Amino acid sequence: MATLRDVANLAGVSTATVSLALNGRPVKAETRDAVFEAARKLNYVPNRIGQMLTSGRSNAIELVIMNSPEHPDIVRQTSLYYYLLEGVLSVADQNGMSVRFAAPSYDGPDLKRYLSELARDRLADGAIIVPQFRYGDQVCQILADLKFPFVSLQPEGYGVAAHCVDMGNYEGGCLVARFLLGLGARRVAVINGPANHIDAIERERGFVATLLEGGGDLVGLVNGAFTIESGFSAMKSLAERKLPDAIFCGNDYMAAGAMKYLRSQGVRVPHDVTIIGYDNSDVAKALDPELTTVDSHFFELGSELATSLLSILEAPGGASVRNMTPKLIARHSHLLSA
Amino acid sequence: MATLRDVANLAGVSTATVSLALNGRPVKAETRDAVFEAARKLNYVPNRIGQMLTSGRSNAIELVIMNSPEHPDIVRQTSLYYYLLEGVLSVADQNGMSVRFAAPSYDGPDLKRYLSELARDRLADGAIIVPQFRYGDQVCQILADLKFPFVSLQPEGYGVAAHCVDMGNYEGGCLVARFLLGLGARRVAVINGPANHIDAIERERGFVATLLEGGGDLVGLVNGAFTIESGFSAMKSLAERKLPDAIFCGNDYMAAGAMKYLRSQGVRVPHDVTIIGYDNSDVAKALDPELTTVDSHFFELGSELATSLLSILEAPGGASVRNMTPKLIARHSHLLSA
DNA sequence: TTGAAAGCGCTAACAG
DNA sequence: CTGTTAGCGCTTTCAA
């Protein structure tokens, strides 16, 4: 593998000159040409490790998607984060940064070690944290104490003051409530995700506040696990009482489960009851009727997180919030008011 | 940030001794204790960049999921690769390796540059390639020429002799054909993915060979794009002729689209026609009726790829194939024979 | 405009 | 068992 020294020898100049030339610094034109020619001949590609050591930067960012031991399946079963990853990747790519990926779990001492190494082993210049659960502030706190640059996907004021991107779950909940009220729904139930999942909490808060304010009644509330099966059982337990006008499900998977249970009981969607999902995931379009849901724009979320992190790396310190706006996607799982 | 030298100073020994002690090499017990104590006090975490530079290894592997400019959506819209990524991550983690992620496109000169840098910039010790499309051999060829260690997710004998993990698409196709024949199906159609997608080709080859051998007839064949919409249109064009007994769809998304079209026409699944999907993706379980499909075990595929790569890094050279076995998941989108 | 030399943090070869 | 020394590949003063 050719090194800078090889190029220097071939071009008949010093390594310092090669470095200058290759990095576009002022060098006599002929010298520059000779250097480039030599580099080309040798198929020279700079050893990034060498560059890192001198520059002290790794030009990499780490995407950290936290997992809960209580709900190990959420990440694996809801592949939304793939889109987020793609969004991060696109921005990183454009800025010559590479992306590392990790998905540690909240429990045990391993986490502390992981974070401590993340912050100090110099493999990444900064991190994007997806806390998911309430205990996310532990993570942010540790990173903040270590003065390691990071952005977190969470609403403002959850624990540590830091840089965050708020995906707009509260607003999304409001959106759904307003939509249902507009449809004429009055008696409404919620099948939500885990009670300690940040997104679930926020969606519910926004939804319930807007619903009650608008004169609707919350007539049922069950927590599931963001999975199809849990949506099915949640719907089952909800159906023990009189069916509401509409059911807001914390994500599309649970909506799919709920619809499955209803169909098994001969209840028609949307004819007998309206179902609303959340996430605009793959399943939303696959269901029949297609699911009315909320799109959080996960790809754009990823790019926003990456953009935000890059600007923090440029100008460290402070705290900030960027608010993303979810969008309601009206499809066929709701009925217009009579 | 504490360095080795700081630890050495505090412990009153040389940096070499600290290095030995920290790496579990023979050192007098008291010395070792002193070193660990000093390291702990300083919150010392080894700078990986320094380690890399001396060892020449980065302890990272790069997961490369190739994209086609013709079908830019496949990766973004079928999130299966997320599970593969998780599988790679789990093995990497267990072996102290980290994972980088990239998703380059096949077109243009950028690809060559990307590969050339991948192979020479020393940021990754090896790569896992997911070629997806036929032109994948270009990529493997370049990497092989550069003598960069890699494993490719593809069947044996596709281009360059190398290390590959075969996900068993041919066998999966056979599985479906045998299943349908066993059900009594005779007139069968296929809605397949893009004609240049490796997985699609293999699934079809296995399927058609087994079907004809078993006395079935192939009465229709349309290529879609692995998306719901393309499944919908493919089904529409297929339905211009007499409906077959069964339709094998190249993936679950297209099966969802096909089912949607059929339902819109009042055709009942599985009563009037049997639909089989592929991938056992999230949508398979969400559909109603739940989709009979084939599971390729993407998580395990990821771990296998990583395991394979790690062993190549241990003992370079040669070529190998590891065959994975897909599994048919019988659910409710098929009818038992009368 | 260019070269010599130092140094980023670590490991390894060699002496002692 | 431990210290000295050299060196991994690069960038960056500092002189010339």
XYZ file of C-alpha atoms (C1' of nucleotides) in Angstrom:
708
model
C 0.000 0.000 0.000
C 1.507 3.289 -1.121
C 2.178 5.869 1.566
C 2.816 9.561 1.490
C 6.531 8.848 1.582
C 6.282 6.692 -1.556
C 4.557 9.480 -3.392
C 7.155 11.953 -2.169
C 9.992 9.735 -3.370
C 8.463 9.191 -6.756
C 7.699 12.874 -7.237
C 11.113 13.826 -5.948
C 9.814 16.120 -3.225
C 9.346 15.980 0.531
C 6.368 14.448 2.300
C 5.398 17.868 3.559
C 5.099 19.132 0.028
C 3.004 16.160 -0.997
C 0.681 16.808 1.896
C 0.329 20.450 0.925
C -0.262 19.662 -2.725
C -2.802 16.955 -2.059
C -4.722 19.168 0.296
C -4.958 22.009 -2.171
C -2.599 24.329 -0.366
C -0.416 26.757 -2.312
C 2.278 24.882 -4.210
C 4.007 25.651 -7.483
C 1.944 24.356 -10.379
C 4.614 22.011 -11.731
C 5.241 20.550 -8.309
C 1.558 19.969 -7.843
C 1.271 18.228 -11.168
C 4.232 16.006 -10.392
C 2.717 15.063 -7.041
C -0.666 14.245 -8.512
C 0.945 12.250 -11.250
C 2.930 10.215 -8.735
C -0.105 9.696 -6.545
C -2.099 8.494 -9.499
C 0.632 6.122 -10.601
C 0.815 4.580 -7.160
C -2.945 4.483 -6.656
C -2.335 6.434 -3.529
C -5.212 6.748 -1.078
C -4.448 8.573 2.178
C -4.468 6.405 5.246
C -7.294 7.874 7.275
C -5.896 6.562 10.488
C -2.801 8.614 10.002
C -4.895 11.657 9.249
C -7.022 11.053 12.275
C -4.103 10.784 14.585
C -2.747 14.173 13.590
C -6.028 15.947 13.174
C -7.576 14.474 16.293
C -10.802 14.018 14.384
C -12.257 10.810 13.050
C -14.749 12.285 10.607
C -17.282 9.786 11.761
C -20.521 10.093 13.638
C -22.159 7.373 15.631
C -25.853 6.661 15.471
C -26.986 5.210 18.784
C -30.421 3.677 18.956
C -31.198 2.805 22.537
C -33.006 -0.384 23.386
C -34.987 -1.365 26.395
C -34.549 -4.754 28.020
C -38.285 -4.643 28.677
C -39.077 -4.184 25.023
C -36.204 -5.728 23.121
C -38.338 -6.148 20.051
C -39.272 -2.595 19.329
C -36.196 -1.783 17.347
C -36.083 -5.072 15.559
C -39.737 -5.184 14.766
C -40.351 -1.652 13.733
C -37.963 -0.956 10.968
C -38.614 2.754 10.845
C -35.168 3.442 12.115
C -33.852 2.178 8.873
C -35.216 5.271 7.193
C -33.715 7.426 9.874
C -30.380 5.748 9.282
C -30.655 6.475 5.589
C -31.352 10.109 6.329
C -28.323 10.343 8.590
C -26.225 8.625 5.963
C -27.225 11.003 3.205
C -26.125 14.080 5.100
C -22.999 12.416 6.423
C -22.043 11.376 2.907
C -22.421 14.875 1.570
C -20.071 16.103 4.240
C -17.399 13.464 3.914
C -18.362 11.888 7.182
C -18.921 8.231 7.746
C -21.499 6.613 9.933
C -21.098 4.035 12.645
C -24.055 2.261 14.096
C -24.776 0.909 17.563
C -27.859 -0.305 19.392
C -27.015 -0.767 23.067
C -29.457 -1.718 25.758
C -30.345 0.329 28.799
C -29.586 -2.231 31.455
C -26.440 -3.016 33.276
C -22.973 -1.556 33.616
C -22.180 -2.280 29.976
C -23.991 0.873 29.004
C -21.774 3.092 31.090
C -18.696 1.504 29.658
C -20.036 1.852 26.170
C -20.760 5.533 26.637
C -17.503 6.212 28.324
C -15.637 4.642 25.438
C -17.811 6.333 22.871
C -16.892 9.654 24.384
C -13.218 8.985 24.785
C -11.889 6.494 22.305
C -11.965 9.088 19.539
C -13.648 6.824 17.019
C -16.502 9.230 16.497
C -16.542 13.008 16.624
C -20.085 13.095 17.875
C -23.215 11.038 18.333
C -26.860 10.981 17.454
C -28.872 9.527 20.294
C -32.302 7.979 19.881
C -33.295 7.461 23.506
C -36.753 6.027 22.905
C -37.492 5.546 26.598
C -37.782 7.849 29.520
C -34.542 6.784 31.083
C -32.870 8.361 28.104
C -31.704 11.275 30.212
C -29.205 8.967 31.947
C -27.494 8.574 28.642
C -27.570 12.226 27.739
C -26.389 13.177 31.198
C -23.336 10.952 30.988
C -22.448 12.189 27.532
C -22.931 15.783 28.612
C -20.716 15.273 31.673
C -18.055 13.899 29.377
C -18.488 16.919 27.141
C -19.041 14.718 24.147
C -21.016 16.396 21.347
C -24.387 14.843 20.647
C -27.918 15.495 19.450
C -30.849 13.645 20.891
C -34.133 12.785 19.247
C -36.488 13.984 21.945
C -38.646 16.895 22.947
C -37.155 19.833 24.767
C -36.900 19.647 28.507
C -36.733 15.910 28.908
C -33.869 15.732 31.340
C -30.588 17.340 30.429
C -30.549 20.578 28.512
C -28.905 19.718 25.268
C -29.302 19.819 21.559
C -32.444 18.056 20.484
C -34.558 17.412 17.492
C -38.200 17.065 18.421
C -40.021 14.812 16.003
C -43.308 16.449 16.899
C -45.174 13.665 18.602
C -47.186 16.027 20.756
C -48.245 17.971 17.698
C -48.978 14.673 15.912
C -51.315 13.660 18.693
C -53.104 17.010 18.402
C -53.384 16.508 14.671
C -55.158 13.211 15.089
C -57.514 14.541 17.740
C -58.483 17.541 15.631
C -59.015 15.265 12.673
C -61.310 12.943 14.617
C -63.254 15.800 16.127
C -63.681 17.226 12.655
C -65.074 13.892 11.567
C -67.670 14.132 14.301
C -66.165 11.529 16.613
C -67.046 11.972 20.274
C -66.338 8.758 22.141
C -62.718 7.912 21.479
C -60.268 5.316 22.787
C -56.496 5.068 22.641
C -54.278 2.043 22.209
C -50.891 3.397 23.085
C -47.334 2.079 23.185
C -45.386 1.356 26.377
C -46.085 3.862 29.132
C -42.418 4.753 29.407
C -41.800 5.254 25.706
C -41.180 8.926 25.006
C -42.979 8.950 21.679
C -45.980 7.176 23.151
C -46.203 9.591 26.054
C -46.044 12.648 23.856
C -48.522 11.397 21.313
C -50.972 10.647 24.060
C -50.487 13.973 25.794
C -51.168 15.944 22.669
C -54.044 13.761 21.682
C -55.856 13.753 24.979
C -55.428 17.470 25.585
C -56.851 18.360 22.200
C -59.618 15.797 22.377
C -60.953 16.967 25.719
C -60.598 20.593 24.797
C -62.649 19.935 21.696
C -65.435 18.308 23.645
C -64.574 14.671 22.965
C -64.531 11.928 25.590
C -61.734 9.524 26.258
C -63.576 6.273 26.859
C -60.720 3.799 26.906
C -56.940 3.626 27.200
C -54.738 0.547 26.950
C -50.977 0.291 26.680
C -49.525 -2.171 24.218
C -45.982 -2.854 23.096
C -46.015 -1.337 19.601
C -46.477 -4.801 18.091
C -49.260 -6.324 16.017
C -50.035 -8.910 18.676
C -50.280 -6.329 21.414
C -52.633 -4.272 19.264
C -54.788 -7.332 18.856
C -55.045 -8.005 22.596
C -55.467 -4.352 23.432
C -58.401 -4.167 21.046
C -59.823 -7.276 22.574
C -59.797 -5.817 26.057
C -61.142 -2.523 24.750
C -64.026 -4.327 23.068
C -65.337 -5.614 26.356
C -67.088 -2.298 26.699
C -69.225 -0.506 24.187
C -67.259 0.253 21.009
C -66.070 3.867 20.683
C -66.503 5.948 17.549
C -62.829 5.911 16.868
C -59.595 4.427 18.123
C -56.252 6.146 17.934
C -53.416 3.635 17.868
C -49.898 4.641 18.924
C -48.408 3.107 15.813
C -49.429 1.327 12.625
C -48.520 -2.134 13.887
C -50.931 -1.925 16.759
C -53.530 -0.503 14.396
C -53.042 -3.569 12.201
C -53.539 -5.813 15.222
C -56.620 -3.895 16.277
C -58.118 -4.140 12.806
C -57.423 -7.837 12.771
C -59.275 -8.358 16.021
C -62.215 -6.240 14.890
C -62.476 -8.123 11.625
C -62.442 -11.414 13.529
C -65.479 -10.134 15.414
C -67.293 -9.000 12.316
C -66.782 -5.344 13.098
C -66.177 -3.339 9.941
C -63.474 -0.687 9.569
C -64.174 2.101 8.866
C -67.906 1.478 8.689
C -68.463 0.599 12.324
C -65.406 2.156 13.832
C -62.627 4.465 12.711
C -59.020 3.426 13.222
C -56.082 5.796 13.066
C -52.475 4.679 13.159
C -49.160 6.446 13.506
C -45.828 6.374 11.619
C -46.951 5.911 8.045
C -44.912 2.728 7.987
C -44.885 0.073 5.309
C -47.834 -1.724 6.801
C -50.076 1.328 6.608
C -50.163 1.120 2.837
C -50.425 -2.656 2.835
C -53.514 -2.842 5.013
C -57.000 -3.004 3.612
C -58.534 -0.509 4.123
C -55.378 1.532 3.847
C -54.605 3.124 7.146
C -55.076 6.779 7.967
C -51.948 7.619 9.883
C -49.345 10.254 10.727
C -46.059 10.591 8.954
C -43.109 11.725 11.050
C -40.780 11.803 8.059
C -38.129 9.538 9.456
C -35.726 10.092 6.610
C -35.882 13.846 7.073
C -35.591 13.332 10.807
C -32.335 11.524 10.179
C -30.990 14.255 7.943
C -32.021 16.897 10.436
C -30.289 15.071 13.270
C -27.141 14.756 11.204
C -27.228 18.367 10.077
C -27.725 19.475 13.616
C -24.833 17.376 14.861
C -22.524 18.679 12.180
C -23.266 22.241 13.143
C -22.605 21.413 16.784
C -19.247 20.008 15.778
C -18.508 23.281 14.019
C -19.635 25.445 16.896
C -19.768 23.481 20.159
C -21.701 24.342 23.268
C -25.140 25.636 24.049
C -28.435 23.929 23.643
C -31.016 23.969 20.893
C -34.283 22.485 19.734
C -35.381 21.872 16.194
C -39.013 21.096 15.749
C -40.152 18.784 13.013
C -43.726 18.826 11.812
C -45.608 15.576 11.391
C -48.268 15.255 8.758
C -51.580 13.449 8.842
C -52.047 11.091 5.926
C -55.747 10.560 5.340
C -56.501 7.228 3.739
C -59.392 4.848 4.127
C -59.597 3.613 7.685
C -61.850 6.475 8.757
C -65.314 7.424 7.677
C -66.388 10.976 6.918
C -69.051 12.316 9.182
C -72.608 11.803 8.037
C -8.203 13.537 27.879
C -5.803 11.214 29.678
C -3.211 9.435 27.565
C -1.011 6.448 28.152
C 1.766 8.767 29.172
C -0.395 10.340 31.855
C -1.142 6.949 33.296
C 2.531 6.025 33.182
C 3.504 9.197 35.012
C 0.891 8.746 37.683
C 1.758 5.088 38.198
C 5.467 5.864 38.128
C 6.294 3.431 35.344
C 7.015 3.611 31.632
C 4.401 3.765 28.914
C 5.487 0.364 27.671
C 4.718 -1.142 31.033
C 1.324 0.481 31.106
C 0.583 -0.927 27.688
C 1.612 -4.403 28.797
C -0.378 -4.242 31.987
C -3.505 -2.923 30.333
C -3.352 -5.590 27.674
C -3.081 -8.406 30.157
C 0.531 -9.264 29.411
C 2.835 -10.565 32.162
C 3.599 -7.815 34.640
C 4.345 -7.935 38.344
C 1.113 -7.927 40.314
C 1.852 -4.724 42.241
C 2.833 -2.905 39.076
C -0.358 -4.029 37.431
C -2.442 -2.843 40.334
C -0.720 0.509 40.346
C -1.331 0.888 36.634
C -4.996 -0.009 36.870
C -5.421 2.290 39.812
C -3.880 5.173 37.896
C -5.946 4.407 34.809
C -9.095 4.360 36.881
C -8.252 7.621 38.575
C -7.709 9.323 35.252
C -10.707 7.711 33.596
C -8.311 6.512 30.999
C -9.791 5.060 27.804
C -7.285 4.033 25.133
C -7.330 6.178 22.039
C -8.356 3.732 19.347
C -6.770 5.772 16.640
C -3.390 5.315 18.230
C -4.004 1.601 18.545
C -5.100 1.401 14.950
C -2.056 3.141 13.665
C 0.318 0.707 15.285
C -1.722 -2.421 14.786
C -2.666 -1.559 11.228
C -6.181 -2.763 11.983
C -9.269 -0.696 12.535
C -11.423 -3.346 14.185
C -14.314 -2.217 12.088
C -16.253 -3.830 9.311
C -18.243 -2.022 6.694
C -21.675 -3.115 5.622
C -22.249 -2.089 2.022
C -25.759 -2.306 0.659
C -25.665 -1.610 -3.048
C -28.378 0.439 -4.667
C -29.529 0.625 -8.208
C -30.253 3.938 -9.888
C -33.075 2.149 -11.678
C -34.681 1.103 -8.423
C -33.610 3.630 -5.859
C -36.514 2.762 -3.639
C -35.873 -0.858 -2.974
C -33.579 -0.305 -0.065
C -35.577 2.512 1.408
C -38.914 0.861 1.009
C -38.129 -2.654 2.063
C -36.665 -2.361 5.452
C -35.510 -5.958 5.687
C -31.947 -4.846 5.628
C -32.459 -3.385 9.007
C -32.679 -6.883 10.414
C -29.583 -7.868 8.507
C -27.796 -4.893 9.984
C -28.849 -5.961 13.444
C -27.481 -9.437 12.812
C -24.169 -8.048 11.651
C -24.064 -5.778 14.666
C -24.665 -8.561 17.144
C -21.718 -10.619 15.943
C -19.496 -7.592 15.547
C -20.286 -6.516 19.087
C -19.417 -9.884 20.520
C -16.052 -9.657 18.829
C -15.165 -6.125 19.779
C -15.667 -4.926 16.243
C -17.643 -1.927 15.236
C -19.846 -1.509 12.224
C -19.859 1.168 9.581
C -22.662 1.486 7.142
C -22.795 2.636 3.531
C -25.339 2.422 0.729
C -23.689 3.514 -2.522
C -25.331 3.446 -5.903
C -24.141 1.474 -8.892
C -23.862 4.304 -11.351
C -21.061 6.632 -12.138
C -17.404 6.978 -11.255
C -18.195 7.655 -7.619
C -18.555 3.965 -7.040
C -15.022 3.198 -8.136
C -13.663 5.900 -5.941
C -15.712 4.695 -3.026
C -14.458 1.141 -3.411
C -10.907 2.199 -3.915
C -11.005 4.214 -0.734
C -12.826 1.504 1.139
C -10.038 -0.883 0.267
C -7.172 1.453 0.993
C -8.039 4.053 3.558
C -7.768 1.502 6.372
C -11.008 2.519 8.036
C -12.413 -0.982 7.806
C -10.667 -4.329 7.991
C -13.164 -5.955 5.680
C -16.556 -5.523 4.109
C -19.880 -7.230 3.770
C -21.335 -6.638 0.336
C -25.016 -6.901 -0.462
C -24.931 -6.618 -4.253
C -28.672 -6.999 -4.869
C -28.348 -6.610 -8.633
C -26.586 -8.545 -11.314
C -23.922 -5.972 -11.853
C -22.722 -6.828 -8.378
C -19.745 -8.688 -9.794
C -18.185 -5.369 -10.812
C -17.996 -4.482 -7.191
C -16.659 -7.813 -6.066
C -14.134 -7.831 -8.892
C -12.711 -4.471 -7.909
C -12.486 -5.431 -4.266
C -10.882 -8.740 -5.156
C -8.314 -7.027 -7.382
C -7.448 -4.760 -4.505
C -7.131 -7.817 -2.278
C -9.554 -6.376 0.202
C -11.298 -8.983 2.372
C -15.031 -9.235 1.837
C -18.029 -11.551 1.915
C -20.854 -11.163 -0.515
C -24.496 -12.049 -0.050
C -25.045 -13.960 -3.246
C -25.167 -17.469 -4.638
C -21.985 -19.218 -5.669
C -20.686 -18.646 -9.157
C -22.171 -15.221 -9.741
C -19.113 -13.541 -11.184
C -15.927 -13.519 -9.142
C -14.986 -16.515 -7.075
C -15.064 -15.252 -3.563
C -16.514 -15.826 -0.157
C -20.257 -15.820 -0.285
C -23.257 -16.463 1.844
C -26.130 -17.787 -0.215
C -29.456 -16.829 1.318
C -31.132 -19.730 -0.421
C -33.452 -18.001 -2.836
C -33.328 -20.847 -5.324
C -34.261 -23.287 -2.618
C -36.957 -20.889 -1.422
C -38.489 -20.851 -4.879
C -38.502 -24.657 -4.885
C -40.135 -24.645 -1.482
C -43.014 -22.532 -2.685
C -43.509 -24.600 -5.841
C -43.566 -27.847 -3.897
C -45.995 -26.341 -1.446
C -48.365 -25.196 -4.171
C -48.169 -28.510 -5.991
C -48.948 -30.251 -2.736
C -51.998 -28.056 -2.393
C -53.167 -29.232 -5.781
C -52.423 -26.066 -7.679
C -51.784 -26.569 -11.403
C -52.121 -23.254 -13.189
C -49.744 -20.884 -11.515
C -48.505 -17.352 -12.196
C -45.558 -15.383 -10.886
C -45.256 -11.714 -10.025
C -41.554 -11.268 -9.688
C -39.193 -8.442 -8.776
C -36.923 -6.631 -11.235
C -35.470 -8.947 -13.870
C -31.936 -7.992 -12.906
C -32.331 -8.444 -9.172
C -30.338 -11.449 -8.021
C -32.862 -12.578 -5.449
C -35.709 -12.295 -7.917
C -33.850 -14.295 -10.540
C -32.987 -17.087 -8.173
C -36.420 -17.335 -6.628
C -37.933 -17.588 -10.061
C -35.436 -20.154 -11.297
C -36.054 -22.470 -8.390
C -39.766 -21.948 -8.515
C -40.244 -22.532 -12.227
C -37.973 -25.559 -12.372
C -39.787 -27.295 -9.542
C -43.226 -26.286 -10.769
C -42.750 -27.676 -14.260
C -41.043 -30.782 -12.972
C -44.027 -31.406 -10.747
C -46.487 -31.124 -13.601
C -47.680 -27.578 -12.969
C -48.081 -24.927 -15.643
C -46.676 -21.441 -15.581
C -49.535 -19.387 -16.983
C -48.291 -15.887 -16.334
C -45.166 -13.963 -15.447
C -44.857 -10.247 -14.784
C -41.952 -8.286 -13.357
C -42.676 -5.628 -10.776
C -40.407 -3.471 -8.663
C -40.814 -5.104 -5.230
C -43.289 -2.380 -4.218
C -46.953 -2.510 -3.255
C -47.975 -0.376 -6.217
C -46.104 -2.544 -8.694
C -47.774 -5.647 -7.233
C -51.101 -3.963 -7.758
C -50.462 -3.194 -11.431
C -48.845 -6.553 -12.069
C -51.921 -8.277 -10.696
C -54.085 -6.084 -12.844
C -52.302 -7.079 -16.016
C -52.275 -10.717 -14.942
C -56.024 -10.596 -14.384
C -56.696 -9.802 -18.007
C -56.482 -13.524 -18.612
C -58.217 -16.298 -16.762
C -57.233 -16.287 -13.091
C -54.644 -18.933 -12.121
C -55.019 -21.249 -9.125
C -52.198 -19.540 -7.333
C -49.823 -16.619 -7.635
C -46.313 -16.585 -6.288
C -45.156 -13.057 -5.531
C -41.456 -12.244 -5.348
C -41.918 -10.432 -2.059
C -44.572 -9.597 0.502
C -45.051 -6.034 -0.671
C -46.036 -7.099 -4.133
C -48.273 -9.748 -2.598
C -49.984 -6.994 -0.620
C -50.497 -5.013 -3.804
C -51.833 -8.062 -5.621
C -54.264 -8.821 -2.819
C -55.419 -5.254 -2.861
C -56.181 -5.389 -6.547
C -57.973 -8.700 -6.226
C -60.096 -7.433 -3.386
C -61.017 -4.373 -5.423
C -62.342 -6.761 -8.051
C -64.275 -8.844 -5.598
C -61.896 -11.780 -5.892
C -61.460 -13.509 -2.547
C -58.108 -14.606 -1.151
C -57.607 -17.454 -0.469
C -61.022 -18.661 -1.505
C -60.759 -17.872 -5.200
C -57.029 -17.686 -5.567
C -54.011 -18.505 -3.445
C -51.357 -15.856 -2.888
C -47.863 -16.596 -1.648
C -45.363 -13.926 -0.689
C -41.686 -13.901 0.152
C -39.564 -12.454 2.992
C -41.824 -12.835 5.986
C -41.630 -9.103 6.414
C -43.687 -6.970 8.750
C -46.510 -6.631 6.285
C -47.000 -10.401 6.002
C -48.327 -10.526 9.526
C -50.313 -7.344 9.141
C -52.292 -8.432 6.111
C -55.671 -10.035 6.342
C -55.638 -12.891 5.569
C -52.149 -13.243 6.975
C -49.740 -14.014 4.213
C -48.162 -17.404 3.587
C -44.589 -16.531 2.810
C -40.953 -17.583 3.022
C -38.628 -16.499 5.773
C -35.004 -15.935 4.797
C -33.980 -15.165 8.364
C -32.409 -11.825 7.692
C -31.055 -11.414 11.188
C -29.279 -14.755 10.993
C -28.104 -13.877 7.517
C -26.457 -10.826 8.980
C -24.775 -12.795 11.745
C -23.610 -15.396 9.266
C -22.138 -12.758 6.989
C -20.320 -11.186 9.894
C -19.085 -14.506 11.224
C -17.868 -15.432 7.809
C -16.050 -12.139 7.373
C -14.381 -12.442 10.750
C -13.040 -15.855 9.879
C -11.724 -14.528 6.583
C -9.923 -11.819 8.488
C -8.361 -14.515 10.648
C -7.349 -16.710 7.728
C -7.362 -14.777 4.472
C -7.592 -16.139 0.958
C -9.557 -18.849 -0.745
C -13.229 -18.897 -1.540
C -16.212 -20.335 0.248
C -19.958 -20.624 0.211
C -22.253 -20.869 3.149
C -25.769 -21.920 2.379
C -28.653 -20.636 4.417
C -31.953 -22.434 4.444
C -35.163 -20.481 4.002
C -38.345 -21.629 5.617
C -41.893 -21.576 4.368
C -44.295 -19.961 6.803
C -47.769 -21.274 6.163
C -50.474 -18.809 7.181
C -53.833 -18.027 5.717
C -53.467 -16.764 2.184
C -53.663 -20.243 0.696
C -56.434 -22.771 0.705
C -55.901 -26.447 1.392
C -56.767 -28.709 -1.522
C -60.287 -30.032 -1.593
C 7.647 27.658 -2.353
C 9.748 23.846 -0.120
C 12.353 20.729 3.308
C 13.593 19.139 7.958
C 11.845 17.763 12.062
C 8.587 17.129 15.655
C 4.672 14.875 17.308
C -0.351 12.849 17.475
C -1.045 7.846 21.067
C 0.010 3.609 20.867
C 2.664 -1.126 20.494
C 6.638 -4.014 19.870
C 11.553 -5.269 19.628
C 15.267 -5.283 22.214
C 18.129 -4.614 26.273
C 18.874 -4.708 30.651
C 9.711 -8.011 34.828
C 10.458 -3.293 32.982
C 12.556 0.780 30.474
C 14.428 2.709 26.089
C 13.714 3.352 21.508
C 11.701 3.257 17.106
C 7.979 3.715 14.203
C 2.938 3.258 12.300
C 1.211 7.741 8.279
C 0.069 11.953 8.448
C 0.071 17.329 9.262
C 2.243 21.261 10.761
C 5.353 24.502 12.635
C 9.698 26.577 11.616
C 13.560 27.698 8.699
C 15.623 28.210 4.622
